[in-house]
């Protein structure tokens, strides 16, 4: 068969579709890692190249953005020519942004000594689920000349298990090779530009077999921009700390007991290395077809220990052209359920003693969900760009890799044996 061609949300009142996960908690439901509590987004409403309006600076220019009344801020922002939110989504009356989670110490860790301003949408209960919270916050730092330096966007939302588009947008952004586990049993991952942390299901509502996580996710600048390792580590520590601080604040706002522990410090940085065509992504026996090797000379493999292990192959500069993902968190795995059910030609596990499962495949993506002993596990192979020579593209790359990838990864994580049967046509 012929191989086919290959967000950062603005601060609006509409929140993307998005339930909870496990781990990282003591007192208040969960497992461990919890103590008893007793770059600028180009699509966001950013300041003009000459800096924010003078009136806005006079209102907000301080160590952190100081609260004013909602009505007063509406008039001030509109008078300064700045787009404002609806009155009922304007900043809470708090001296610290993001629902009070950002104190001066955390603001300094994330933004250094730069002055900051913040916009915070109030936390709400999702009217559809009546349990999951949602809200957004945006913090911008400014240089001495008034120009924006960095911008951090924080969202609280339930991940979507009912929208393939929304699910793919989130997983593309927050499941990347450069992201590593936060440690201390925290159910989340972080890089120097992205971080996410799931709320425990005990807090978000009654656990459900098909529940998807409610997460706090943080975005700062472009993902995987190839920053120097020292900056990657520094920014990753800052975003991990911010994710824990905001999540703990959300837990308190919801009246949930317990708080997440501080993230562990890790020096792991995921770097590009030469591709081993006989053991793609470090998986013994997973061979890269000959016609694709010249276009995929470099590989980077995320570490184990987190909710997902992600490998990407391509050139020496991201993003890559091929991505292989194994999601071992059983609640996060539910985000892929719709795609695995209706995302292409159906897949079924072969006959044998291994776990059952289901999946789907098309010319660019193949996803399989297996019912492992630890819960649902997702195996995903996706071709991000049109790659390979004309001869190679006579055979679909996803079809070539998916069966062996599922088999080898299932064996590696103790979920096998799985023998995947492919349909005659994709």
mmCIF file of C-alpha atoms in Angstrom, residues 94-251:
data_model
loop_
_atom_site.group_PDB
_atom_site.id
_atom_site.type_symbol
_atom_site.label_atom_id
_atom_site.label_comp_id
_atom_site.label_asym_id
_atom_site.label_seq_id
_atom_site.Cartn_x
_atom_site.Cartn_y
_atom_site.Cartn_z
ATOM 1 C CA UNK A 94 -5.987 38.015 45.461
ATOM 2 C CA UNK A 95 -2.498 39.486 45.550
ATOM 3 C CA UNK A 96 -1.000 36.317 44.037
ATOM 4 C CA UNK A 97 -1.910 35.021 40.561
ATOM 5 C CA UNK A 98 -3.285 31.615 39.614
ATOM 6 C CA UNK A 99 -5.771 31.379 42.467
ATOM 7 C CA UNK A 100 -3.135 32.390 45.000
ATOM 8 C CA UNK A 101 -0.730 29.576 44.106
ATOM 9 C CA UNK A 102 2.086 31.876 42.903
ATOM 10 C CA UNK A 103 3.785 33.527 45.850
ATOM 11 C CA UNK A 104 6.887 35.673 45.404
ATOM 12 C CA UNK A 105 9.263 32.713 45.784
ATOM 13 C CA UNK A 106 7.572 30.664 43.054
ATOM 14 C CA UNK A 107 7.250 33.694 40.775
ATOM 15 C CA UNK A 108 10.982 34.296 41.140
ATOM 16 C CA UNK A 109 11.752 30.648 40.405
ATOM 17 C CA UNK A 110 9.750 30.743 37.178
ATOM 18 C CA UNK A 111 10.389 34.311 35.966
ATOM 19 C CA UNK A 112 13.516 35.460 37.786
ATOM 20 C CA UNK A 113 13.527 39.083 38.920
ATOM 21 C CA UNK A 114 11.348 40.354 36.098
ATOM 22 C CA UNK A 115 8.138 42.159 36.901
ATOM 23 C CA UNK A 116 4.965 40.253 36.112
ATOM 24 C CA UNK A 117 1.276 40.743 35.494
ATOM 25 C CA UNK A 118 -1.408 38.083 35.647
ATOM 26 C CA UNK A 119 -4.893 37.312 34.381
ATOM 27 C CA UNK A 120 -6.809 34.636 36.221
ATOM 28 C CA UNK A 121 -10.111 33.062 35.323
ATOM 29 C CA UNK A 122 -11.990 31.810 38.353
ATOM 30 C CA UNK A 123 -12.087 28.087 39.024
ATOM 31 C CA UNK A 124 -15.440 26.562 38.213
ATOM 32 C CA UNK A 125 -17.154 23.224 38.257
ATOM 33 C CA UNK A 126 -17.731 21.687 34.860
ATOM 34 C CA UNK A 127 -21.528 21.846 34.372
ATOM 35 C CA UNK A 128 -21.453 18.691 32.250
ATOM 36 C CA UNK A 129 -19.749 16.470 34.828
ATOM 37 C CA UNK A 130 -20.558 18.413 38.047
ATOM 38 C CA UNK A 131 -17.276 17.216 39.497
ATOM 39 C CA UNK A 132 -14.355 18.367 37.392
ATOM 40 C CA UNK A 133 -12.976 21.882 37.762
ATOM 41 C CA UNK A 134 -11.840 24.106 34.973
ATOM 42 C CA UNK A 135 -10.178 27.498 34.747
ATOM 43 C CA UNK A 136 -7.215 29.324 33.215
ATOM 44 C CA UNK A 137 -4.480 31.663 34.324
ATOM 45 C CA UNK A 138 -1.838 33.555 32.371
ATOM 46 C CA UNK A 139 1.251 35.228 33.805
ATOM 47 C CA UNK A 140 3.490 37.477 31.689
ATOM 48 C CA UNK A 141 6.884 38.832 32.663
ATOM 49 C CA UNK A 142 8.272 42.103 31.276
ATOM 50 C CA UNK A 143 11.732 43.403 30.542
ATOM 51 C CA UNK A 144 12.826 46.802 31.835
ATOM 52 C CA UNK A 145 11.742 48.453 28.582
ATOM 53 C CA UNK A 146 8.217 47.065 28.987
ATOM 54 C CA UNK A 147 8.434 44.356 26.357
ATOM 55 C CA UNK A 148 7.071 40.931 27.197
ATOM 56 C CA UNK A 149 9.795 38.429 28.072
ATOM 57 C CA UNK A 150 8.019 35.180 28.976
ATOM 58 C CA UNK A 151 4.458 34.031 29.287
ATOM 59 C CA UNK A 152 3.116 31.089 31.249
ATOM 60 C CA UNK A 153 -0.362 29.698 30.593
ATOM 61 C CA UNK A 154 -1.941 27.466 33.242
ATOM 62 C CA UNK A 155 -5.117 25.475 32.603
ATOM 63 C CA UNK A 156 -7.287 23.256 34.768
ATOM 64 C CA UNK A 157 -9.469 20.989 32.653
ATOM 65 C CA UNK A 158 -10.641 17.462 32.038
ATOM 66 C CA UNK A 159 -8.970 15.738 29.128
ATOM 67 C CA UNK A 160 -11.327 14.685 26.405
ATOM 68 C CA UNK A 161 -12.093 11.052 25.768
ATOM 69 C CA UNK A 162 -14.936 11.933 23.411
ATOM 70 C CA UNK A 163 -13.149 14.207 20.923
ATOM 71 C CA UNK A 164 -10.362 12.767 18.804
ATOM 72 C CA UNK A 165 -9.213 16.233 17.757
ATOM 73 C CA UNK A 166 -8.988 17.572 21.307
ATOM 74 C CA UNK A 167 -7.300 14.415 22.571
ATOM 75 C CA UNK A 168 -4.683 14.467 19.811
ATOM 76 C CA UNK A 169 -3.959 18.160 20.350
ATOM 77 C CA UNK A 170 -3.235 17.599 24.041
ATOM 78 C CA UNK A 171 -1.200 14.423 23.658
ATOM 79 C CA UNK A 172 0.870 15.950 20.851
ATOM 80 C CA UNK A 173 1.754 18.849 23.154
ATOM 81 C CA UNK A 174 2.140 17.119 26.518
ATOM 82 C CA UNK A 175 3.396 13.616 25.692
ATOM 83 C CA UNK A 176 6.790 14.277 24.140
ATOM 84 C CA UNK A 177 10.193 12.597 24.394
ATOM 85 C CA UNK A 178 11.663 15.508 26.371
ATOM 86 C CA UNK A 179 9.179 15.117 29.213
ATOM 87 C CA UNK A 180 10.226 13.200 32.311
ATOM 88 C CA UNK A 181 8.456 12.027 35.444
ATOM 89 C CA UNK A 182 8.321 14.474 38.375
ATOM 90 C CA UNK A 183 9.140 11.758 40.905
ATOM 91 C CA UNK A 184 7.698 11.273 44.408
ATOM 92 C CA UNK A 185 4.804 9.341 42.919
ATOM 93 C CA UNK A 186 3.406 12.475 41.262
ATOM 94 C CA UNK A 187 1.022 11.591 38.382
ATOM 95 C CA UNK A 188 2.486 13.986 35.862
ATOM 96 C CA UNK A 189 5.444 14.863 33.647
ATOM 97 C CA UNK A 190 7.492 17.951 32.821
ATOM 98 C CA UNK A 191 9.987 19.431 30.384
ATOM 99 C CA UNK A 192 11.514 22.889 30.160
ATOM 100 C CA UNK A 193 8.445 24.166 28.290
ATOM 101 C CA UNK A 194 5.549 21.914 29.350
ATOM 102 C CA UNK A 195 4.276 20.323 32.548
ATOM 103 C CA UNK A 196 1.120 18.541 33.612
ATOM 104 C CA UNK A 197 -0.141 17.005 36.806
ATOM 105 C CA UNK A 198 -3.366 15.033 37.254
ATOM 106 C CA UNK A 199 -5.777 15.534 40.116
ATOM 107 C CA UNK A 200 -6.639 12.369 42.080
ATOM 108 C CA UNK A 201 -9.912 10.745 41.130
ATOM 109 C CA UNK A 202 -10.914 10.852 44.786
ATOM 110 C CA UNK A 203 -11.090 14.622 44.368
ATOM 111 C CA UNK A 204 -12.561 14.947 40.895
ATOM 112 C CA UNK A 205 -15.480 12.598 41.388
ATOM 113 C CA UNK A 206 -16.454 8.961 41.545
ATOM 114 C CA UNK A 207 -13.922 6.809 39.666
ATOM 115 C CA UNK A 208 -15.262 5.537 36.388
ATOM 116 C CA UNK A 209 -14.019 2.787 34.121
ATOM 117 C CA UNK A 210 -13.775 5.240 31.230
ATOM 118 C CA UNK A 211 -12.849 8.368 33.217
ATOM 119 C CA UNK A 212 -10.153 10.625 31.779
ATOM 120 C CA UNK A 213 -7.854 12.707 33.992
ATOM 121 C CA UNK A 214 -8.519 16.223 35.165
ATOM 122 C CA UNK A 215 -5.146 17.910 34.812
ATOM 123 C CA UNK A 216 -3.339 21.103 35.617
ATOM 124 C CA UNK A 217 -1.152 21.789 32.592
ATOM 125 C CA UNK A 218 1.398 24.542 32.058
ATOM 126 C CA UNK A 219 2.747 25.916 28.794
ATOM 127 C CA UNK A 220 5.681 28.310 28.458
ATOM 128 C CA UNK A 221 6.978 29.085 24.975
ATOM 129 C CA UNK A 222 7.516 26.557 22.223
ATOM 130 C CA UNK A 223 7.874 22.911 23.094
ATOM 131 C CA UNK A 224 11.179 21.171 22.444
ATOM 132 C CA UNK A 225 13.034 24.209 21.173
ATOM 133 C CA UNK A 226 16.381 22.576 21.845
ATOM 134 C CA UNK A 227 17.427 24.696 24.834
ATOM 135 C CA UNK A 228 20.804 24.169 26.450
ATOM 136 C CA UNK A 229 20.728 21.400 29.044
ATOM 137 C CA UNK A 230 21.305 23.743 31.997
ATOM 138 C CA UNK A 231 18.309 25.864 30.991
ATOM 139 C CA UNK A 232 16.199 22.773 30.304
ATOM 140 C CA UNK A 233 16.853 21.486 33.823
ATOM 141 C CA UNK A 234 16.257 24.876 35.449
ATOM 142 C CA UNK A 235 12.995 25.554 33.606
ATOM 143 C CA UNK A 236 11.780 21.993 34.146
ATOM 144 C CA UNK A 237 12.320 22.294 37.904
ATOM 145 C CA UNK A 238 10.460 25.603 37.897
ATOM 146 C CA UNK A 239 7.504 24.270 35.911
ATOM 147 C CA UNK A 240 7.331 21.126 38.066
ATOM 148 C CA UNK A 241 7.220 23.245 41.216
ATOM 149 C CA UNK A 242 4.563 25.481 39.672
ATOM 150 C CA UNK A 243 2.449 22.484 38.634
ATOM 151 C CA UNK A 244 2.504 21.108 42.187
ATOM 152 C CA UNK A 245 1.735 24.515 43.727
ATOM 153 C CA UNK A 246 -1.227 25.175 41.428
ATOM 154 C CA UNK A 247 -2.585 21.643 41.793
ATOM 155 C CA UNK A 248 -2.424 21.847 45.585
ATOM 156 C CA UNK A 249 -4.290 25.150 45.412
ATOM 157 C CA UNK A 250 -6.963 23.548 43.230
ATOM 158 C CA UNK A 251 -7.281 20.694 45.724
#
